[in-house]
JSON list of C-alpha atoms in Angstrom, two decimals:
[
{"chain": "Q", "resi": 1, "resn": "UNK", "atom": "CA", "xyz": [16.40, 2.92, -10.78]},
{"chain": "Q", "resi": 2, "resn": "UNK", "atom": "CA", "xyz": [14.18, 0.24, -12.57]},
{"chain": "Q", "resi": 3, "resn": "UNK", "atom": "CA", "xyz": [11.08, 1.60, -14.76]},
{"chain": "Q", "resi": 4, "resn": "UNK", "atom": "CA", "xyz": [8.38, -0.26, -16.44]},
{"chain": "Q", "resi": 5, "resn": "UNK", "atom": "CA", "xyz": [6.31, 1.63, -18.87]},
{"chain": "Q", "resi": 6, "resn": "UNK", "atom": "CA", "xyz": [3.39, -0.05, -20.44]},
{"chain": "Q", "resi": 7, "resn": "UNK", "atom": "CA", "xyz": [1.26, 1.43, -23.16]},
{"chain": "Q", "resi": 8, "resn": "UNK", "atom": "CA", "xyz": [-1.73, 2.47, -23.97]},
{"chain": "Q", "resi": 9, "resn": "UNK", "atom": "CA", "xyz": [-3.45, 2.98, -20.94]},
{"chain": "Q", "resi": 10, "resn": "UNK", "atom": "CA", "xyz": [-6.66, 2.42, -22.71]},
{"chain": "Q", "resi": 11, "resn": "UNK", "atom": "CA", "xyz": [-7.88, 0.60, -26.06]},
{"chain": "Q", "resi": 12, "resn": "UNK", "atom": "CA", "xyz": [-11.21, 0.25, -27.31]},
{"chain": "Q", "resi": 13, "resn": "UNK", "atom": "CA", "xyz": [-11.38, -1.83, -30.30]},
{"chain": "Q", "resi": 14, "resn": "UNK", "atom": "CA", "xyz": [-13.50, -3.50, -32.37]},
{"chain": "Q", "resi": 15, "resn": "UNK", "atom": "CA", "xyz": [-14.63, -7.54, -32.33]},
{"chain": "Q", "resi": 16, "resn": "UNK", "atom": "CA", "xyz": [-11.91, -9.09, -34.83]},
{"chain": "Q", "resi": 17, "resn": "UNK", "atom": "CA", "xyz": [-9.53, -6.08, -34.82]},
{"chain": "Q", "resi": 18, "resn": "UNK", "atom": "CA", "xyz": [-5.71, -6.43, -34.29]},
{"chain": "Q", "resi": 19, "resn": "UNK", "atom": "CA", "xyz": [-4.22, -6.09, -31.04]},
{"chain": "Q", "resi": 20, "resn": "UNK", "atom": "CA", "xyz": [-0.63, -5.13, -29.94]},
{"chain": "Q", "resi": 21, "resn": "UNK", "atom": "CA", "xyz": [0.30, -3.93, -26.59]},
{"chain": "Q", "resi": 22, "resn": "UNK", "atom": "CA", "xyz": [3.75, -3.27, -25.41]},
{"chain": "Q", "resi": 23, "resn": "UNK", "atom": "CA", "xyz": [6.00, -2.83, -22.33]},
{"chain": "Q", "resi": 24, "resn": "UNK", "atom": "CA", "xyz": [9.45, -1.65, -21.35]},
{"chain": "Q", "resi": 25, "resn": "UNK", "atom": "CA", "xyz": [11.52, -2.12, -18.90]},
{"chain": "Q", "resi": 26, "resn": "UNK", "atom": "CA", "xyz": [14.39, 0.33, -18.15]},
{"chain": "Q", "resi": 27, "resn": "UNK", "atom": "CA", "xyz": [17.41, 0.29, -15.76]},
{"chain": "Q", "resi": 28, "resn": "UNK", "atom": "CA", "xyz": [17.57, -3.59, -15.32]},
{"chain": "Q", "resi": 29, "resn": "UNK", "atom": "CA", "xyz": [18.94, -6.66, -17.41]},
{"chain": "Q", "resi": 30, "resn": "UNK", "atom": "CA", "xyz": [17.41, -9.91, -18.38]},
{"chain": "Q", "resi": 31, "resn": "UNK", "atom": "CA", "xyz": [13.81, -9.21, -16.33]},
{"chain": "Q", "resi": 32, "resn": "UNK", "atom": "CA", "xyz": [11.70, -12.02, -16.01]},
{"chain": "Q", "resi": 33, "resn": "UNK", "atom": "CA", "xyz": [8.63, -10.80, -17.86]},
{"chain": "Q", "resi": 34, "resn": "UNK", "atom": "CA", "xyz": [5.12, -11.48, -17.49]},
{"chain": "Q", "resi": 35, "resn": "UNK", "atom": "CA", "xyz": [1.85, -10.49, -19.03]},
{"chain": "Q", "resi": 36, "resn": "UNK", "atom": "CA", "xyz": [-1.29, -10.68, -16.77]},
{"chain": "Q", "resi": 37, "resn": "UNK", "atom": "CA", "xyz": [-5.25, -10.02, -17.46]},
{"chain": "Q", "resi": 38, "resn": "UNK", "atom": "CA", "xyz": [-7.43, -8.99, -14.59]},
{"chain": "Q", "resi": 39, "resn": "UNK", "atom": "CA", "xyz": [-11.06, -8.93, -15.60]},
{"chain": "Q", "resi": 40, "resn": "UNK", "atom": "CA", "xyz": [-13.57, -6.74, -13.96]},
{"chain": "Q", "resi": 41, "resn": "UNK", "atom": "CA", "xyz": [-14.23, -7.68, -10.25]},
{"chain": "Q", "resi": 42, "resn": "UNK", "atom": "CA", "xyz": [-11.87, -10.45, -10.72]},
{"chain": "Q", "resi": 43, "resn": "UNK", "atom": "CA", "xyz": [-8.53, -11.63, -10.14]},
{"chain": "Q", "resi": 44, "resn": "UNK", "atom": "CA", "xyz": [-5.33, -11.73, -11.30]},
{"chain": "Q", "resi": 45, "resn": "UNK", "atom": "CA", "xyz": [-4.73, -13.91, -14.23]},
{"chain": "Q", "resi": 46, "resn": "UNK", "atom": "CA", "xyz": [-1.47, -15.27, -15.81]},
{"chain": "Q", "resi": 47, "resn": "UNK", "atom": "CA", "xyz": [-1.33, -14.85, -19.62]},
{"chain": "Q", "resi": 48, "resn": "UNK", "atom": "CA", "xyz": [2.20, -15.28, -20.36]},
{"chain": "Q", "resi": 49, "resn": "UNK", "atom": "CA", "xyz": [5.70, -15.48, -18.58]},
{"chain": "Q", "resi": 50, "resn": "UNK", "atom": "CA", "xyz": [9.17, -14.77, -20.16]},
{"chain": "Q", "resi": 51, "resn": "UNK", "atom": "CA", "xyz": [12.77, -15.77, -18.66]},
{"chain": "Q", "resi": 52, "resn": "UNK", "atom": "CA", "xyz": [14.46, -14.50, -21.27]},
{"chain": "Q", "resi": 53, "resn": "UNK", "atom": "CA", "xyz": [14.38, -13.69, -25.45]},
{"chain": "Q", "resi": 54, "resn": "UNK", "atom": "CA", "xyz": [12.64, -16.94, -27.44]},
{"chain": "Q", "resi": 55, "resn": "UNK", "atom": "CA", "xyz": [11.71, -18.33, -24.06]},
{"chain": "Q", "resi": 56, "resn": "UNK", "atom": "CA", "xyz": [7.83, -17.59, -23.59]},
{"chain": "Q", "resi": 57, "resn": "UNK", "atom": "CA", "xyz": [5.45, -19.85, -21.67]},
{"chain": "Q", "resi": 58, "resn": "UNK", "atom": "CA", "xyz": [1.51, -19.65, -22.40]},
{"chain": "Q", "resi": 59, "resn": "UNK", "atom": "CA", "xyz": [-0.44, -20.07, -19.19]},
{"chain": "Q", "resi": 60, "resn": "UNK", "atom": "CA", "xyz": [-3.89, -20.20, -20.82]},
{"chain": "Q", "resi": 61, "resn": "UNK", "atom": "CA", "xyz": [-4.82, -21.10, -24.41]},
{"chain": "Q", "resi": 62, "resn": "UNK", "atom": "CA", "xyz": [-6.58, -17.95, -26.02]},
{"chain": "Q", "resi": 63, "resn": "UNK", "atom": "CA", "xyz": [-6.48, -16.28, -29.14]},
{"chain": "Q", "resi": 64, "resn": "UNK", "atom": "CA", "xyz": [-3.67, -13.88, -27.51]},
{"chain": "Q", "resi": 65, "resn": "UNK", "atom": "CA", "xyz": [0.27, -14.51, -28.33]},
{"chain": "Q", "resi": 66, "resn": "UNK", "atom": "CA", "xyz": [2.93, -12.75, -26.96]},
{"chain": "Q", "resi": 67, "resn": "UNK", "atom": "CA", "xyz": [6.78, -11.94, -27.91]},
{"chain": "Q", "resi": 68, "resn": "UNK", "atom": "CA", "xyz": [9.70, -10.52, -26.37]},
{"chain": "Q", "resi": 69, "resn": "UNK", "atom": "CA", "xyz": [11.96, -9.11, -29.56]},
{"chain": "Q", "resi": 70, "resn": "UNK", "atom": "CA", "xyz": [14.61, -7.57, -27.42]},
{"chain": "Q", "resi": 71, "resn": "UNK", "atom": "CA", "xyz": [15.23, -8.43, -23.53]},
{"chain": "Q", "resi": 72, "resn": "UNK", "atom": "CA", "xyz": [13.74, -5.67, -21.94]},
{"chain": "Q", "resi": 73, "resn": "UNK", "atom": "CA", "xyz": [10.12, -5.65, -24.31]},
{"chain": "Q", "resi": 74, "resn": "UNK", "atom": "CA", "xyz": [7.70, -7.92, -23.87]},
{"chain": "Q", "resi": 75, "resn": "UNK", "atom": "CA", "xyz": [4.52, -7.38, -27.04]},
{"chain": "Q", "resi": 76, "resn": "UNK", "atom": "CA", "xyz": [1.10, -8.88, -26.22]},
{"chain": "Q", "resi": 77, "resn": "UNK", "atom": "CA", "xyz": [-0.92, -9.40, -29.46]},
{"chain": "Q", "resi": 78, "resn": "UNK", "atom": "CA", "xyz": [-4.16, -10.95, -30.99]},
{"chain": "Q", "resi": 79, "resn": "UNK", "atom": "CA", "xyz": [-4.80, -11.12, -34.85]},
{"chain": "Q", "resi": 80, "resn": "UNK", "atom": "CA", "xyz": [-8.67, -10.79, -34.29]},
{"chain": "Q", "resi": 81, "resn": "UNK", "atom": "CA", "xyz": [-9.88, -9.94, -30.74]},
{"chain": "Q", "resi": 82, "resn": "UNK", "atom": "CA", "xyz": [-13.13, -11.35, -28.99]},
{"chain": "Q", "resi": 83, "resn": "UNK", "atom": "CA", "xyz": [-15.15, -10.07, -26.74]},
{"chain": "Q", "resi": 84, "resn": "UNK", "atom": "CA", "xyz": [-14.11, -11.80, -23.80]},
{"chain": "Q", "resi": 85, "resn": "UNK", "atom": "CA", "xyz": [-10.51, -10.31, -24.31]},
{"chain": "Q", "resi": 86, "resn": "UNK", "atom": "CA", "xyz": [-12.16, -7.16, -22.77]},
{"chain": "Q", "resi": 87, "resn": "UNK", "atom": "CA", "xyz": [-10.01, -6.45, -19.62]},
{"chain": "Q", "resi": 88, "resn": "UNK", "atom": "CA", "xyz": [-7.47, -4.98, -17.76]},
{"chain": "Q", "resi": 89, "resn": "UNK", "atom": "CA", "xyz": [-3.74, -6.19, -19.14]},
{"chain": "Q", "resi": 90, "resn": "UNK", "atom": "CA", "xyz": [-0.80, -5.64, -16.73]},
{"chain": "Q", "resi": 91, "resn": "UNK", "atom": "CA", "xyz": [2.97, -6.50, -17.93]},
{"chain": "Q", "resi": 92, "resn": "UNK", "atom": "CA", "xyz": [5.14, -6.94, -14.95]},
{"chain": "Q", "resi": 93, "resn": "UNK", "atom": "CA", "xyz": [8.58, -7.53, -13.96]},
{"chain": "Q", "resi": 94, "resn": "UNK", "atom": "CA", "xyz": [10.88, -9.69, -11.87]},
{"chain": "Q", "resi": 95, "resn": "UNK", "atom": "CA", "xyz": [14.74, -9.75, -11.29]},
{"chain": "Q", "resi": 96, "resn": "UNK", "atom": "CA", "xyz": [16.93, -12.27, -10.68]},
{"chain": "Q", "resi": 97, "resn": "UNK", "atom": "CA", "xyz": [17.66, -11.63, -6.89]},
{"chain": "Q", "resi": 98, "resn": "UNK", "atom": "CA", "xyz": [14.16, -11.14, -5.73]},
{"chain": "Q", "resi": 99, "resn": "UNK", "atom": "CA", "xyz": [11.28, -12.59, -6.27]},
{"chain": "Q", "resi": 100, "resn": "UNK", "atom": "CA", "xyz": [9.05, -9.36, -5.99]},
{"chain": "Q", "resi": 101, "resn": "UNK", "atom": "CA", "xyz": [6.76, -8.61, -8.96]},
{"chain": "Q", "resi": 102, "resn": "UNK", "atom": "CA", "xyz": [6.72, -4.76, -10.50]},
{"chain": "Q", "resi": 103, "resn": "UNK", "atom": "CA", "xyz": [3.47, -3.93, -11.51]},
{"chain": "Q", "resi": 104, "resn": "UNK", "atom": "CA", "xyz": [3.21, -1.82, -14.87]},
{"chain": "Q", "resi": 105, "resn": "UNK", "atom": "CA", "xyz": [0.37, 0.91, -15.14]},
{"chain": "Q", "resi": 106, "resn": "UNK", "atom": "CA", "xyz": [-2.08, -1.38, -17.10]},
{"chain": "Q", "resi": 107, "resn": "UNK", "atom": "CA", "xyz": [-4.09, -1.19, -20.22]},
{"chain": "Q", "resi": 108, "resn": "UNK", "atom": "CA", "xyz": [-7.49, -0.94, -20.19]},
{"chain": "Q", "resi": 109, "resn": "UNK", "atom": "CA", "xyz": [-9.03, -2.89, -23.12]},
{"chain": "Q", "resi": 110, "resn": "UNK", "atom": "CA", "xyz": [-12.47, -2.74, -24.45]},
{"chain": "Q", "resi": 111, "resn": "UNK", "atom": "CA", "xyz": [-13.68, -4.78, -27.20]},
{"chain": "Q", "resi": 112, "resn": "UNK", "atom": "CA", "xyz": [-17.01, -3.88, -28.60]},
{"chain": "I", "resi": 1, "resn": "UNK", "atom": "CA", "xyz": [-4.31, -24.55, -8.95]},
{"chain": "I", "resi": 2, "resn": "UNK", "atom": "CA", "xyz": [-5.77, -20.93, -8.05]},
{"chain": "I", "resi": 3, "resn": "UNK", "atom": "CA", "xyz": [-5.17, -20.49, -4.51]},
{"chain": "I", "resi": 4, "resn": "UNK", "atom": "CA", "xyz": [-8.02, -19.50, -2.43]},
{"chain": "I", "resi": 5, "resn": "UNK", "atom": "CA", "xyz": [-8.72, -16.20, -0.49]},
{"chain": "I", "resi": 6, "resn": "UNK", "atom": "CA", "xyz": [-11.29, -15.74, 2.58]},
{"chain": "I", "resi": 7, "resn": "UNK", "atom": "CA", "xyz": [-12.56, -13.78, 2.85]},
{"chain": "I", "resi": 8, "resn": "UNK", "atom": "CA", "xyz": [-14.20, -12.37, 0.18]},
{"chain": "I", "resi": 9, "resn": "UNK", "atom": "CA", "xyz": [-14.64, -9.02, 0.76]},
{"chain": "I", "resi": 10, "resn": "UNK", "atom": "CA", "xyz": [-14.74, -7.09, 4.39]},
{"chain": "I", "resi": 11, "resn": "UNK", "atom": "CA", "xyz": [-15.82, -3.99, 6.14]},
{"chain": "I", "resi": 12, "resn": "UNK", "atom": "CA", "xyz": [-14.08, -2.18, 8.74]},
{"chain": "I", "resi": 13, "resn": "UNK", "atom": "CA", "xyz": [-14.05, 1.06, 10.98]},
{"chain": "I", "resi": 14, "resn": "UNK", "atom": "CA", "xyz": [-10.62, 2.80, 11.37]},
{"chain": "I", "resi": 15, "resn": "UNK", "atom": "CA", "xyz": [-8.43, 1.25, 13.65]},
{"chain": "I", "resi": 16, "resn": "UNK", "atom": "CA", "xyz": [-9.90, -2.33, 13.63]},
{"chain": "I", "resi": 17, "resn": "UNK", "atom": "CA", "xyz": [-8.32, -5.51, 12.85]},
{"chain": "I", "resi": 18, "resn": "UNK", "atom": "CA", "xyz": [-8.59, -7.67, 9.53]},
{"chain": "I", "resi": 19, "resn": "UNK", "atom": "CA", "xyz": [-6.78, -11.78, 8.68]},
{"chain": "I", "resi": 20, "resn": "UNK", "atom": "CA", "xyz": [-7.50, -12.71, 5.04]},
{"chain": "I", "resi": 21, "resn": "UNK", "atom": "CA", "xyz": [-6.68, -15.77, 4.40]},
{"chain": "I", "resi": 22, "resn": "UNK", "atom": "CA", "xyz": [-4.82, -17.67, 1.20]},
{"chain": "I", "resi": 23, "resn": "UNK", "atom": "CA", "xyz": [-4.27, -21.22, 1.11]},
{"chain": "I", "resi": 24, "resn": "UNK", "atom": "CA", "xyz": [-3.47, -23.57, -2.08]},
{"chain": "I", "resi": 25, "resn": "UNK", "atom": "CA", "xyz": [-4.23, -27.27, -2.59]},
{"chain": "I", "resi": 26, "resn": "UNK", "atom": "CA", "xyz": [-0.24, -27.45, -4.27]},
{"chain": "I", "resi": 27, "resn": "UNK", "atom": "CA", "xyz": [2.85, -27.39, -1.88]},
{"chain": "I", "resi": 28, "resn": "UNK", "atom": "CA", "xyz": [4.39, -24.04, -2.16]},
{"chain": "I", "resi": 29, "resn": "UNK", "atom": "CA", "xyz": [7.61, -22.32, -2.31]},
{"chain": "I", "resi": 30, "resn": "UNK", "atom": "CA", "xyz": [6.53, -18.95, -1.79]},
{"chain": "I", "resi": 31, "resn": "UNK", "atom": "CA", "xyz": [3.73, -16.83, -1.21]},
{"chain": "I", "resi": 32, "resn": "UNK", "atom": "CA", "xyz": [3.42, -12.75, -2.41]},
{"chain": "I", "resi": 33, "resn": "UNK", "atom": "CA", "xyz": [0.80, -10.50, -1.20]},
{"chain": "I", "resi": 34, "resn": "UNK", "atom": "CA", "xyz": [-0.07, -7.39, -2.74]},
{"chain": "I", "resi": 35, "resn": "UNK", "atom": "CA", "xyz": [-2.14, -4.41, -2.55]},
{"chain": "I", "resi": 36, "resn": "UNK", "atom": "CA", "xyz": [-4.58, -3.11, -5.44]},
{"chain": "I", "resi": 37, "resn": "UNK", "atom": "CA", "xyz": [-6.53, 0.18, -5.35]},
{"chain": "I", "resi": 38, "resn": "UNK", "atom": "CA", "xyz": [-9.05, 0.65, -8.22]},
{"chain": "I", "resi": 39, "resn": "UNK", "atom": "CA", "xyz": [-8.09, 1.44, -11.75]},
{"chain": "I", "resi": 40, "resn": "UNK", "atom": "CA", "xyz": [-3.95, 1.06, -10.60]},
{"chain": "I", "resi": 41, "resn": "UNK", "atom": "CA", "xyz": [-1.93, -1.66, -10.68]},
{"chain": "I", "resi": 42, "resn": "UNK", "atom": "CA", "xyz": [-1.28, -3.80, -7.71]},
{"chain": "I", "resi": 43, "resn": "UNK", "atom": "CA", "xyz": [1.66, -2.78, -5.40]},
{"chain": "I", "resi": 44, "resn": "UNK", "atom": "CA", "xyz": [3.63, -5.28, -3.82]},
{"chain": "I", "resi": 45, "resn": "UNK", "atom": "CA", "xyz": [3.56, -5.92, -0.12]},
{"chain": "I", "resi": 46, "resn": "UNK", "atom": "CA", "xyz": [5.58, -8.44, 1.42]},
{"chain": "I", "resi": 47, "resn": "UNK", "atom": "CA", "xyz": [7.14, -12.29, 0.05]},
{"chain": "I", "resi": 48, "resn": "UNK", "atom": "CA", "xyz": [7.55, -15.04, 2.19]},
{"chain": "I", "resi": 49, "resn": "UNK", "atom": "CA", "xyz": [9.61, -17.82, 1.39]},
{"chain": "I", "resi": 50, "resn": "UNK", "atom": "CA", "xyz": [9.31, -21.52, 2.42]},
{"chain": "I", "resi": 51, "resn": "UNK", "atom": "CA", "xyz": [10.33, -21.90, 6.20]},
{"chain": "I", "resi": 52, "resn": "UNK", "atom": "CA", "xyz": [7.32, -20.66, 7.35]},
{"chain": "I", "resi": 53, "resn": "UNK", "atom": "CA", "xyz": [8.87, -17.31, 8.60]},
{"chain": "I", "resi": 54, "resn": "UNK", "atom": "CA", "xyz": [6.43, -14.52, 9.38]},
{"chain": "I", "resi": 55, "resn": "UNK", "atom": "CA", "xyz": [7.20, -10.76, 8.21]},
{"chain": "I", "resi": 56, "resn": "UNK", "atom": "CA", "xyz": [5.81, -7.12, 9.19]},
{"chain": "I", "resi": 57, "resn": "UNK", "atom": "CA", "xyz": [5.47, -4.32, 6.59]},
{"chain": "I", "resi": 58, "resn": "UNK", "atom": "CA", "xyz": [4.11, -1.01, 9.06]},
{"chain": "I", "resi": 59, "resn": "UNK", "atom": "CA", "xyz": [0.81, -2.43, 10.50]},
{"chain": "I", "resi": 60, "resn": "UNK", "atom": "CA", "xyz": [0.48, -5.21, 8.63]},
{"chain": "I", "resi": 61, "resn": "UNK", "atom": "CA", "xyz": [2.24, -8.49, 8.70]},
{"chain": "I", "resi": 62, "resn": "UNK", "atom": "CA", "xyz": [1.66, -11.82, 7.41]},
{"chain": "I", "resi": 63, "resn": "UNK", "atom": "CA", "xyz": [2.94, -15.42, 8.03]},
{"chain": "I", "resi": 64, "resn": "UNK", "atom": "CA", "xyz": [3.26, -18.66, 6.06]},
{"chain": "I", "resi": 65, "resn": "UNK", "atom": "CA", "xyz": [2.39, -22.18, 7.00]},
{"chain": "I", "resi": 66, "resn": "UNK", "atom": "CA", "xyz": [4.24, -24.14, 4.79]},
{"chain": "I", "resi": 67, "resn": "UNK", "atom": "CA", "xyz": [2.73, -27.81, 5.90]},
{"chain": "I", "resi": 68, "resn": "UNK", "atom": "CA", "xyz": [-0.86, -26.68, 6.11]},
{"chain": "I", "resi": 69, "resn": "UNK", "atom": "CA", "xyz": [-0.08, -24.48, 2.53]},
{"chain": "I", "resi": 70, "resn": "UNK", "atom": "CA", "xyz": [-1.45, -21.44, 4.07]},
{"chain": "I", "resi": 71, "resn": "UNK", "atom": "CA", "xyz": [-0.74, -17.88, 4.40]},
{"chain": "I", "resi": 72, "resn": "UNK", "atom": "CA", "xyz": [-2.53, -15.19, 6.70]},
{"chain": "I", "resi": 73, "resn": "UNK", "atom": "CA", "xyz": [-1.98, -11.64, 6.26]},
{"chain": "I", "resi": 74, "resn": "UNK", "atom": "CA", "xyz": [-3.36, -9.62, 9.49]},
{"chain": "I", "resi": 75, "resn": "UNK", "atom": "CA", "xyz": [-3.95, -5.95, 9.07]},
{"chain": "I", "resi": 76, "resn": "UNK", "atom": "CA", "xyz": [-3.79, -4.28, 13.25]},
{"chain": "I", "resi": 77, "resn": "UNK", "atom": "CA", "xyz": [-5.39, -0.06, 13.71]},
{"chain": "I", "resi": 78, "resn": "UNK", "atom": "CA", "xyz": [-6.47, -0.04, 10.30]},
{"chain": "I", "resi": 79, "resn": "UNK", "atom": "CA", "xyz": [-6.08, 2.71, 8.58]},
{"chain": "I", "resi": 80, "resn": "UNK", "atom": "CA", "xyz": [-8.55, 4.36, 5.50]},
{"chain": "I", "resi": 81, "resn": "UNK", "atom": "CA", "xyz": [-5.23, 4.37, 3.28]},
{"chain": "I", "resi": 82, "resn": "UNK", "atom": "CA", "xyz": [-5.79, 0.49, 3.78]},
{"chain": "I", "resi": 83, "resn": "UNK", "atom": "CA", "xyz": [-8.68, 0.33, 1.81]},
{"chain": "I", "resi": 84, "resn": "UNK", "atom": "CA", "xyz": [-8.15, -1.20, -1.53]},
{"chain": "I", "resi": 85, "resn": "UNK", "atom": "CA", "xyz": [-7.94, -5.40, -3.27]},
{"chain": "I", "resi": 86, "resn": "UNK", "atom": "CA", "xyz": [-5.86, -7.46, -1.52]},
{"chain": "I", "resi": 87, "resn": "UNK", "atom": "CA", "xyz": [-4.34, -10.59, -4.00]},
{"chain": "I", "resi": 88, "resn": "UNK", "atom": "CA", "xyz": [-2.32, -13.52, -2.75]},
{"chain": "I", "resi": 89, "resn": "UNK", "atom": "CA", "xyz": [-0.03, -14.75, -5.27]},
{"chain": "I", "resi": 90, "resn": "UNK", "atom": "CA", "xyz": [1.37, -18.10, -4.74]},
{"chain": "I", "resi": 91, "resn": "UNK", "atom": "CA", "xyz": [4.80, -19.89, -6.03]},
{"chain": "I", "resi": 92, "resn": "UNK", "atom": "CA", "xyz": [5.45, -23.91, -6.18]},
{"chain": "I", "resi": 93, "resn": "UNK", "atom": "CA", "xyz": [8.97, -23.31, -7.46]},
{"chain": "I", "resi": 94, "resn": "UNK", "atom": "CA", "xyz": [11.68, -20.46, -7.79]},
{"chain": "I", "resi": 95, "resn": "UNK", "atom": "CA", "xyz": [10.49, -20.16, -11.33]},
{"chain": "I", "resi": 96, "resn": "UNK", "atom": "CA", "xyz": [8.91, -17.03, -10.39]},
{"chain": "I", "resi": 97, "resn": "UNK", "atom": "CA", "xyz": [6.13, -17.75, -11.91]},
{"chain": "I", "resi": 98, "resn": "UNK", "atom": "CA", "xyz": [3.00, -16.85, -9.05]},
{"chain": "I", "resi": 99, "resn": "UNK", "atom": "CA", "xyz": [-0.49, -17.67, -9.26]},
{"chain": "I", "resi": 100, "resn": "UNK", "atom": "CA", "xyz": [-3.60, -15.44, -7.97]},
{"chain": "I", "resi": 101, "resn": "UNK", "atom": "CA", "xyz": [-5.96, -15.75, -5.81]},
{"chain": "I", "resi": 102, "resn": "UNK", "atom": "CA", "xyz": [-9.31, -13.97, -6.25]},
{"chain": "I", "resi": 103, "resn": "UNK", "atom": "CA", "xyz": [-8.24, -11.27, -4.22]},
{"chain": "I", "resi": 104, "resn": "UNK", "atom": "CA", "xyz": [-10.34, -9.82, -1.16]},
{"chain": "I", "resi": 105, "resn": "UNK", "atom": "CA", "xyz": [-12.10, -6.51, -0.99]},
{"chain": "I", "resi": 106, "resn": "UNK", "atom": "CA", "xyz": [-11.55, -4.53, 2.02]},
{"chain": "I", "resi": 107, "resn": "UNK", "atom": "CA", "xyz": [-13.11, -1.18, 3.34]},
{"chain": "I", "resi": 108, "resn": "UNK", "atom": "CA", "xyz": [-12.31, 0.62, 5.71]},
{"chain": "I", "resi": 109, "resn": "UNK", "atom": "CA", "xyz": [-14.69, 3.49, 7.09]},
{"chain": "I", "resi": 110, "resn": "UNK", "atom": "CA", "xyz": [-13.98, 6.49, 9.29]}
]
């Protein structure tokens, strides 16, 4: 069966730190992958989206990149974090067959 | 492009009835609704495609109006395990790529 593990769970880090975030997926092959932030209260929203290796599309202009060095793990980085990158980061998941989104366990980012 | 969600945020005894509402200002392809409890990630719930087909998951179903670009997702006997966010995520293509709405808060009390 298909797993996606996401780590950490939680980050606090400094204003102008690094940031790198990762995700796996396991028991599937050429996911659709997706990073999405979810500030407090709010909603859901789309960061980055990934059909495959060296094909990444940027939803929203930020300080935050993203890259997908082999085709099941999907990186979410910054080279110097603001404050307004505090939130919660969920990498998800898609196949080919179905259009159903699988929801990693999040990472809850602080920035202080 | 966000779709919008109504309502906001409701309150409910156990065993009442609930609609929230999603509807975009783009044509759509496909509309996702999912299920968030605090501090997890949100669980997926049903898809509907274009065609305007209406589906059932338990107690709660949902149905798509393609021409009006609206979804409704009804929620009949709620029950307390219902309590949680719920987020419509719409499509315009089969690029997979969904947008959020702002998601609606439901309770639901003993």
């Amino acid at each position: 069966s298909q797993t996606i593990h996401q780590w950490p769970a939680t980050l606090v880090q400094p204003v102008g730190s690094p940031l790198s975030l990762e995700c796996t997926v396991e028991g599937t092959s050429n996911p659709n992958l997706y990073w999405y932030r979810q500030a407090a209260g709010r909603g859901l929203q789309l960061l980055f989206y990934s059909i495959g290796i060296d094909q990444i599309s940027s939803e929203v202009p930020q300080n935050l990149s993203a890259s997908r060095p082999q085709d099941r793990q999907f990186i979410l980085s910054s080279k110097k974090l603001l404050l307004s990158d505090s939130g919660f980061y969920l990498c998800a998941w898609s196949g080919w067959t179905t259009e159903k989104l699988f929801f990693g366990s999040g990472t809850q980012l602080s920035v202080l | 492009q966000q779709p919008v969600q109504s309502p906001q945020a409701v309150i409910l005894r156990e065993g009442e009835d609930a609609v929230i509402n999603c509807s975009s200002s783009k044509a759509l392809y496909s509309v996702h609704w999912y299920r968030q409890k605090h501090g997890e990630a949100p669980v997926f719930l049903m898809i509907l495609l274009k065609g305007g087909e209406q589906k059932g998951h338990e107690k709660i179903s949902a149905s798509f109006n393609e021409k009006k670009q609206q979804s409704s997702l009804y929620l009949t006997a709620s029950q307390l395990s219902y309590s949680g966010t719920y987020f419509c995520g719409t499509g315009a293509d089969s690029s997979y790529k969904l947008i959020f709405g702002s998601g609606t808060r439901l309770l639901v009390r003993p």
